[in-house]
Amino acid sequence: MNNPGSHTEILPHLFRQEHAKMTAVLCRHFGLKHVEIAEDIASDTFLKASEHWAIHGTPGNPIAWLYTVAKNKAKDYFKKLSVFETKVKNNPEKKNIHYEFEFEYNDQLIADSQLAMIFAVCNPANSSKSQICLALQILCGFSVEEIANAFLTKAETIKKRLQRARTNLRNDKFQIRSLSEAAIVSRLSTVLKTLYLVFNEGYFSKTSDQHVRKELCSEAIRLGMVLTDNALTDTPQVNALLALMCYQSSRLEARAGDNGEIVLFDEQDREKWDKSLIQRGNWYLINATSGDEISAYHLEAGIAYWHTVTSDAKWQHILQLYNQLIVIDYTPIVALNRVFAFAKVYGRKKAVVEAEKLELTGNGHYHGLLGYLYSESDTKKAIAHYEQAIQLTRSKKERQVLAELISRCAAGYAQ
């Protein structure tokens, strides 16, 4: 045993790391219809750990202790359920039902269960927002309050969204006991999209006053790595997405100042970039080239890679990748980012023409880009676009950056 107080340090970490895995293992044996029971058993296990370890100290193998307790709690629950069905309710149809009390919880089973749970949670019947909420709660262990804070939404709204999503999850015929190739083919794109959205919400939050939410980024990467640990899901697309997330995450420390303010890319301290994450991104990107497929994740990973390079010649490569990306996966943000790269290659004056073709007048990023493009040639127009961007931007952090850019333009105009 360790000292009695050490549990206060290890238990929160274990909860975040093991609660979702434990829920997945329990659901593997008892089915998704019992997902709430599985979560309750997992939560009760950690509650017992907090009480027991406070008195007796942390066990030598805390993870094994937790899974043993969870297994015993599951066994007790289903014994009581069996007694209730056969004796109290006197339901003859239930008399021959025998629940599987004994099960193993080795590393391979936990990994397989968690992988299958990822595919179960990413149910195409749910909206993107619902999938993210469900993933954060079931796969990442976030509370309703944490999810509500992440989406800048009332807890009650999140509860209703989760209730609807959970109903679809329980009604789904998806089996997590084994993950078939057919299940992977049918849901992999939804799984990757969900992880992509979770990461983006962490990397560039649209719903929180926090510009960066590192815990969401790390959870998306962790779940992506679960996919690469299985031969069936270790695909080029998965590796491309992981490469993208590693490259982007390498700059997290540099993207915020001491007071949480946004630091623009050109002003970031490159010494704060995480070189090990860049190297890991390189490794995943190499793995992503094992097939003939070029997905949007491949192109975005390539763009993110070139952003780690210091040479100005990188912008030619970035523009070429955006030219490909905009064809296969057009979004307003992709179009705007392409124009920014165009400006780096051909100059801001020509880029203004490209930008105005988009006519995204109701988009704050569109006006922010035009403010940047006009800042060298027409300060009045630049300020007007920055002011329009402020009106269209919900993020407090982004409004602060835009206000600073207006101040810089005004100072230059005054001179």
C-alpha positions as a printed NumPy array, in Angstrom:
array([[  0.   ,   0.   ,   0.   ],
       [  1.011,   3.622,  -0.537],
       [  0.382,   6.35 ,   2.033],
       [ -3.309,   7.013,   2.81 ],
       [ -3.326,  10.497,   1.268],
       [ -1.993,   9.524,  -2.138],
       [ -5.439,   8.522,  -3.423],
       [ -6.439,  12.189,  -3.738],
       [ -3.78 ,  12.6  ,  -6.426],
       [ -4.226,   9.381,  -8.4  ],
       [ -8.017,   8.912,  -8.252],
       [ -9.085,  11.91 , -10.415],
       [ -6.588,  10.828, -13.061],
       [ -7.804,   7.226, -12.948],
       [-11.421,   8.355, -13.162],
       [-10.788,  10.309, -16.373],
       [ -8.681,   7.474, -17.778],
       [-10.605,   4.359, -16.699],
       [-14.293,   5.283, -16.195],
       [-15.07 ,   5.18 , -19.926],
       [-13.075,   1.976, -20.409],
       [-14.877,   0.309, -17.502],
       [-18.259,   1.342, -18.901],
       [-17.292,  -0.119, -22.289],
       [-16.235,  -3.453, -20.74 ],
       [-19.501,  -3.717, -18.801],
       [-21.569,  -2.85 , -21.884],
       [-19.674,  -5.463, -23.856],
       [-21.031,  -8.121, -21.499],
       [-24.48 ,  -6.757, -20.679],
       [-25.408,  -4.822, -23.829],
       [-25.991,  -1.178, -24.689],
       [-29.521,  -1.327, -23.27 ],
       [-27.852,  -1.339, -19.844],
       [-25.471,   1.567, -20.595],
       [-26.819,   3.701, -17.724],
       [-26.434,   0.794, -15.302],
       [-22.878,   0.254, -16.54 ],
       [-22.071,   3.924, -15.935],
       [-23.645,   3.793, -12.46 ],
       [-21.606,   0.711, -11.56 ],
       [-18.426,   2.416, -12.793],
       [-19.233,   5.567, -10.784],
       [-20.058,   3.545,  -7.646],
       [-16.731,   1.755,  -8.05 ],
       [-14.821,   5.026,  -7.935],
       [-16.922,   6.225,  -4.998],
       [-16.004,   3.078,  -3.087],
       [-12.351,   3.608,  -4.029],
       [-12.38 ,   7.144,  -2.628],
       [-13.79 ,   5.858,   0.671],
       [-11.719,   2.683,   0.936],
       [ -8.404,   4.144,  -0.19 ],
       [ -8.753,   7.112,   2.187],
       [ -8.65 ,   4.654,   5.077],
       [ -6.517,   1.805,   3.779],
       [ -4.3  ,   3.605,   1.299],
       [ -3.943,   3.173,  -2.456],
       [ -3.555,  -0.49 ,  -3.467],
       [ -0.424,  -1.642,  -5.243],
       [ -2.361,  -2.222,  -8.469],
       [ -5.175,   0.355,  -8.347],
       [ -6.546,  -0.42 , -11.831],
       [ -6.901,  -4.138, -11.063],
       [ -8.598,  -3.215,  -7.761],
       [-11.11 ,  -1.017,  -9.596],
       [-12.018,  -3.651, -12.183],
       [-12.392,  -6.343,  -9.53 ],
       [-14.798,  -4.151,  -7.564],
       [-16.702,  -3.258, -10.759],
       [-17.034,  -6.916, -11.673],
       [-18.38 ,  -7.777,  -8.218],
       [-20.837,  -4.885,  -8.304],
       [-22.091,  -5.987, -11.733],
       [-22.472,  -9.53 , -10.446],
       [-24.511,  -8.345,  -7.427],
       [-26.709,  -6.119,  -9.588],
       [-27.654,  -8.788, -12.075],
       [-28.213, -11.367,  -9.344],
       [-30.722,  -9.017,  -7.726],
       [-32.3  ,  -8.333, -11.129],
       [-32.646, -12.043, -11.778],
       [-34.28 , -12.607,  -8.38 ],
       [-36.654,  -9.703,  -8.956],
       [-37.703, -10.931, -12.407],
       [-38.227, -14.582, -11.432],
       [-39.506, -14.392,  -7.854],
       [-40.88 , -10.936,  -7.09 ],
       [-42.533, -10.304, -10.472],
       [-43.111, -14.042, -10.976],
       [-42.39 , -13.6  , -14.659],
       [-42.226, -17.093, -16.189],
       [-40.601, -15.765, -19.351],
       [-37.6  , -14.588, -17.341],
       [-37.054, -17.78 , -15.346],
       [-34.673, -19.29 , -17.843],
       [-32.585, -16.156, -18.27 ],
       [-29.07 , -16.451, -16.884],
       [-26.869, -13.381, -16.801],
       [-23.162, -13.813, -17.422],
       [-21.625, -12.85 , -14.093],
       [-18.01 , -13.823, -14.671],
       [-15.843, -12.045, -17.2  ],
       [-12.232, -11.15 , -17.771],
       [-10.821,  -7.646, -17.933],
       [ -7.39 ,  -8.003, -19.532],
       [ -5.753,  -5.222, -21.558],
       [ -6.868,  -6.66 , -24.912],
       [-10.5  ,  -6.959, -23.808],
       [-10.5  ,  -3.392, -22.475],
       [ -8.996,  -2.065, -25.719],
       [-11.458,  -4.026, -27.883],
       [-14.412,  -2.921, -25.748],
       [-13.42 ,   0.724, -25.9  ],
       [-12.929,   0.564, -29.66 ],
       [-16.37 ,  -0.98 , -30.134],
       [-17.905,   1.608, -27.794],
       [-16.479,   4.414, -29.946],
       [-18.327,   2.973, -32.935],
       [-21.5  ,   2.458, -30.877],
       [-21.546,   6.049, -29.608],
       [-20.948,   7.506, -33.084],
       [-24.48 ,   6.644, -34.183],
       [-25.431,   8.228, -37.542],
       [-29.002,   8.564, -36.217],
       [-27.789,  11.368, -33.915],
       [-26.882,  14.888, -35.013],
       [-23.244,  16.008, -34.993],
       [-23.769,  18.04 , -31.822],
       [-25.441,  15.091, -30.098],
       [-22.643,  12.768, -31.143],
       [-20.047,  15.124, -29.678],
       [-22.   ,  15.472, -26.411],
       [-22.419,  11.703, -26.153],
       [-18.746,  11.117, -26.967],
       [-17.635,  13.62 , -24.33 ],
       [-19.865,  12.035, -21.687],
       [-19.478,   8.309, -22.385],
       [-16.042,   8.124, -24.029],
       [-14.265,  10.969, -22.24 ],
       [-15.994,  10.994, -18.846],
       [-17.165,  14.627, -18.961],
       [-19.993,  15.676, -16.657],
       [-23.133,  17.402, -17.936],
       [-21.85 ,  20.661, -16.422],
       [-18.49 ,  20.342, -18.213],
       [-20.223,  19.694, -21.541],
       [-22.581,  22.632, -20.954],
       [-19.58 ,  24.872, -20.255],
       [-17.845,  23.635, -23.403],
       [-20.88 ,  24.513, -25.535],
       [-21.809,  27.644, -23.574],
       [-25.266,  26.1  , -23.138],
       [-27.564,  25.505, -20.183],
       [-27.092,  22.163, -18.442],
       [-30.783,  21.395, -18.975],
       [-30.368,  21.767, -22.748],
       [-27.435,  19.347, -22.701],
       [-29.424,  16.876, -20.589],
       [-32.263,  16.834, -23.133],
       [-29.821,  16.456, -26.013],
       [-28.12 ,  13.547, -24.247],
       [-31.426,  11.887, -23.386],
       [-32.467,  11.829, -27.04 ],
       [-29.063,  10.572, -28.131],
       [-29.039,   7.867, -25.462],
       [-32.483,   6.665, -26.546],
       [-31.135,   6.195, -30.07 ],
       [-28.09 ,   4.45 , -28.627],
       [-30.2  ,   1.989, -26.59 ],
       [-32.556,   1.309, -29.492],
       [-29.698,   0.673, -31.877],
       [-28.981,  -2.967, -32.736],
       [-25.243,  -2.298, -32.673],
       [-23.303,  -5.054, -30.911],
       [-20.123,  -4.152, -29.072],
       [-19.221,  -7.736, -28.216],
       [-17.435,  -7.975, -31.564],
       [-16.599,  -5.305, -34.116],
       [-17.19 ,  -6.555, -37.646],
       [-15.628,  -5.189, -40.796],
       [-19.112,  -4.218, -41.983],
       [-19.675,  -2.112, -38.851],
       [-16.343,  -0.394, -39.386],
       [-17.052,   0.397, -43.03 ],
       [-20.524,   1.756, -42.242],
       [-19.486,   4.004, -39.341],
       [-15.813,   4.887, -39.682],
       [-16.51 ,   8.186, -41.463],
       [-18.925,   9.16 , -38.653],
       [-16.362,   8.177, -36.009],
       [-13.632,  10.256, -37.65 ],
       [-15.958,  13.225, -38.102],
       [-16.905,  13.075, -34.413],
       [-13.256,  12.976, -33.3  ],
       [-12.481,  15.813, -35.729],
       [-15.283,  17.954, -34.289],
       [-14.263,  17.201, -30.691],
       [-10.691,  18.228, -31.509],
       [-11.756,  21.403, -33.308],
       [-13.959,  22.423, -30.382],
       [-10.851,  22.162, -28.207],
       [ -8.419,  23.744, -30.65 ],
       [-10.583,  26.686, -31.68 ],
       [-13.615,  26.82 , -29.423],
       [-16.693,  28.385, -30.988],
       [-18.827,  27.909, -27.905],
       [-16.677,  28.983, -24.984],
       [-14.89 ,  32.112, -23.803],
       [-11.844,  29.852, -23.572],
       [-10.158,  30.038, -26.963],
       [ -8.315,  26.761, -26.377],
       [ -9.599,  23.721, -24.461],
       [ -6.598,  21.401, -24.25 ],
       [ -8.513,  18.581, -22.552],
       [-10.765,  18.178, -25.6  ],
       [ -7.76 ,  18.04 , -27.932],
       [ -6.006,  15.415, -25.81 ],
       [ -9.159,  13.277, -25.573],
       [ -9.63 ,  13.35 , -29.36 ],
       [ -6.02 ,  12.238, -29.853],
       [ -6.357,   9.513, -27.21 ],
       [ -9.446,   8.084, -28.92 ],
       [ -7.732,   8.313, -32.306],
       [ -4.835,   6.291, -30.943],
       [ -7.323,   3.621, -29.812],
       [ -8.279,   3.259, -33.473],
       [ -4.664,   2.757, -34.56 ],
       [ -4.182,   0.014, -31.984],
       [ -6.529,  -2.284, -33.913],
       [ -5.613,  -3.683, -37.327],
       [ -9.186,  -3.255, -38.616],
       [ -9.251,   0.48 , -37.847],
       [ -5.584,   1.384, -38.392],
       [ -6.424,   2.917, -41.77 ],
       [ -4.718,   5.691, -43.792],
       [ -7.583,   8.091, -42.972],
       [ -7.237,   7.462, -39.236],
       [ -3.477,   8.063, -39.393],
       [ -4.015,  11.219, -41.453],
       [ -6.45 ,  12.586, -38.851],
       [ -4.015,  11.768, -36.033],
       [ -1.204,  13.503, -37.932],
       [ -3.401,  16.595, -38.309],
       [ -4.288,  16.618, -34.601],
       [ -0.653,  16.155, -33.538],
       [  0.578,  19.011, -35.755],
       [ -2.156,  21.321, -34.502],
       [ -1.631,  20.317, -30.861],
       [  2.085,  21.055, -31.135],
       [  1.205,  24.784, -31.181],
       [ -1.285,  24.84 , -28.312],
       [  1.114,  26.352, -25.781],
       [  2.045,  29.133, -28.204],
       [ -1.521,  30.028, -29.234],
       [ -2.394,  31.738, -25.942],
       [ -0.576,  34.496, -24.074],
       [  0.045,  34.731, -20.342],
       [ -3.452,  36.132, -19.768],
       [ -5.202,  33.721, -22.113],
       [ -5.269,  36.14 , -25.042],
       [ -5.026,  34.767, -28.602],
       [ -1.551,  34.89 , -30.148],
       [ -1.708,  35.041, -33.945],
       [  0.287,  32.458, -35.921],
       [  2.96 ,  34.858, -37.208],
       [  3.526,  36.175, -33.668],
       [  3.82 ,  32.815, -31.894],
       [  7.003,  31.875, -30.042],
       [  8.222,  28.842, -31.979],
       [ 10.284,  27.751, -28.978],
       [  6.982,  26.873, -27.338],
       [  6.015,  24.492, -30.141],
       [  6.115,  20.866, -29.025],
       [  8.758,  19.218, -31.23 ],
       [  7.852,  15.71 , -30.043],
       [  4.255,  16.17 , -31.233],
       [  5.518,  17.381, -34.616],
       [  7.675,  14.247, -34.893],
       [  4.698,  12.09 , -33.937],
       [  2.648,  13.889, -36.581],
       [  5.345,  13.084, -39.144],
       [  5.153,   9.415, -38.164],
       [  1.379,   9.261, -38.533],
       [  1.532,  11.155, -41.836],
       [  4.   ,   8.61 , -43.235],
       [  1.649,   5.814, -42.122],
       [ -1.227,   7.634, -43.821],
       [  0.48 ,   7.277, -47.216],
       [  0.349,   3.464, -47.139],
       [ -2.644,   3.385, -49.518],
       [ -3.776,   5.157, -52.672],
       [ -6.531,   7.159, -50.963],
       [ -6.237,  10.919, -50.502],
       [ -8.926,  12.167, -48.124],
       [ -9.672,  15.601, -46.736],
       [ -7.789,  14.542, -43.592],
       [ -4.69 ,  13.827, -45.716],
       [ -4.844,  17.28 , -47.287],
       [ -5.454,  19.052, -43.971],
       [ -2.598,  17.093, -42.379],
       [ -0.353,  18.148, -45.253],
       [ -1.325,  21.79 , -44.734],
       [ -0.668,  21.481, -40.999],
       [  2.729,  19.909, -41.735],
       [  3.803,  22.807, -43.955],
       [  2.826,  25.224, -41.194],
       [  5.581,  23.642, -39.084],
       [  8.158,  24.577, -41.744],
       [  9.891,  27.965, -41.486],
       [ 10.642,  28.554, -45.198],
       [  8.418,  31.078, -47.024],
       [  8.334,  28.634, -49.943],
       [  5.856,  26.592, -47.907],
       [  2.961,  28.812, -49.005],
       [  3.098,  27.475, -52.575],
       [  2.612,  23.951, -51.195],
       [ -0.116,  25.087, -48.793],
       [ -2.021,  26.83 , -51.602],
       [ -1.809,  23.739, -53.824],
       [ -3.214,  21.594, -50.998],
       [ -6.057,  24.068, -50.401],
       [ -6.82 ,  24.004, -54.138],
       [ -7.333,  20.233, -53.818],
       [ -9.184,  20.432, -50.521],
       [-11.718,  22.986, -51.706],
       [-12.735,  20.608, -54.518],
       [-13.428,  17.578, -52.325],
       [-14.574,  19.266, -49.099],
       [-15.756,  22.846, -49.616],
       [-16.571,  24.84 , -46.504],
       [-16.477,  28.617, -45.97 ],
       [-13.479,  28.311, -43.625],
       [-11.553,  26.248, -46.211],
       [-12.324,  28.867, -48.87 ],
       [-11.172,  31.699, -46.59 ],
       [ -7.986,  29.879, -45.58 ],
       [ -7.246,  29.258, -49.253],
       [ -7.489,  33.006, -49.941],
       [ -5.073,  33.702, -47.073],
       [ -2.567,  31.268, -48.613],
       [ -3.231,  32.89 , -52.025],
       [ -2.293,  36.264, -50.5  ],
       [  0.982,  34.848, -49.222],
       [  1.863,  33.63 , -52.72 ],
       [  0.434,  36.345, -55.004],
       [  0.062,  39.349, -52.7  ],
       [ -2.839,  40.937, -50.836],
       [ -4.127,  43.076, -53.706],
       [ -4.866,  40.043, -55.921],
       [ -6.205,  38.158, -52.905],
       [ -8.864,  40.845, -52.299],
       [-10.421,  39.938, -55.658],
       [-10.38 ,  36.242, -54.709],
       [-11.934,  36.97 , -51.31 ],
       [-14.739,  39.192, -52.601],
       [-15.797,  36.464, -55.053],
       [-16.84 ,  34.395, -52.015],
       [-19.478,  36.958, -50.933],
       [-19.551,  35.581, -47.369],
       [-20.792,  38.904, -46.021],
       [-22.486,  37.355, -42.997],
       [-19.308,  35.583, -41.881],
       [-17.083,  37.243, -39.282],
       [-13.96 ,  35.444, -40.532],
       [-14.644,  36.791, -44.039],
       [-14.53 ,  40.374, -42.781],
       [-11.512,  39.599, -40.608],
       [ -9.674,  38.302, -43.682],
       [-10.621,  41.383, -45.74 ],
       [ -9.428,  43.568, -42.876],
       [ -6.048,  41.83 , -43.079],
       [ -5.923,  42.082, -46.886],
       [ -6.761,  45.81 , -46.906],
       [ -4.516,  46.7  , -43.949],
       [ -1.525,  47.521, -46.209],
       [ -3.379,  49.502, -48.894],
       [ -6.588,  50.999, -47.464],
       [ -6.651,  51.474, -43.712],
       [-10.202,  52.852, -43.667],
       [-11.561,  49.761, -45.407],
       [ -9.481,  47.515, -43.179],
       [-10.908,  49.092, -40.017],
       [-14.455,  48.932, -41.408],
       [-14.099,  45.201, -42.089],
       [-12.545,  44.532, -38.683],
       [-15.445,  46.387, -37.038],
       [-17.917,  44.304, -39.047],
       [-16.078,  41.152, -37.944],
       [-16.462,  42.18 , -34.293],
       [-20.21 ,  42.548, -34.786],
       [-20.441,  39.031, -36.229],
       [-18.139,  37.276, -33.752],
       [-19.448,  35.675, -30.559],
       [-16.037,  34.782, -29.129],
       [-14.784,  37.289, -26.579],
       [-11.179,  36.31 , -27.303],
       [-11.59 ,  36.888, -31.047],
       [-13.182,  40.291, -30.45 ],
       [-10.155,  41.248, -28.357],
       [ -7.797,  40.307, -31.201],
       [ -9.859,  42.244, -33.745],
       [ -9.915,  45.304, -31.473],
       [ -6.113,  45.126, -31.23 ],
       [ -5.829,  44.919, -35.028],
       [ -8.063,  48.012, -35.353],
       [ -5.792,  49.857, -32.917],
       [ -2.757,  48.944, -34.996],
       [ -4.478,  50.132, -38.198],
       [ -5.573,  53.363, -36.537],
       [ -2.043,  54.009, -35.264],
       [ -0.621,  53.477, -38.736],
       [ -3.347,  55.659, -40.269],
       [ -2.594,  58.469, -37.821],
       [  1.058,  58.442, -38.804]])
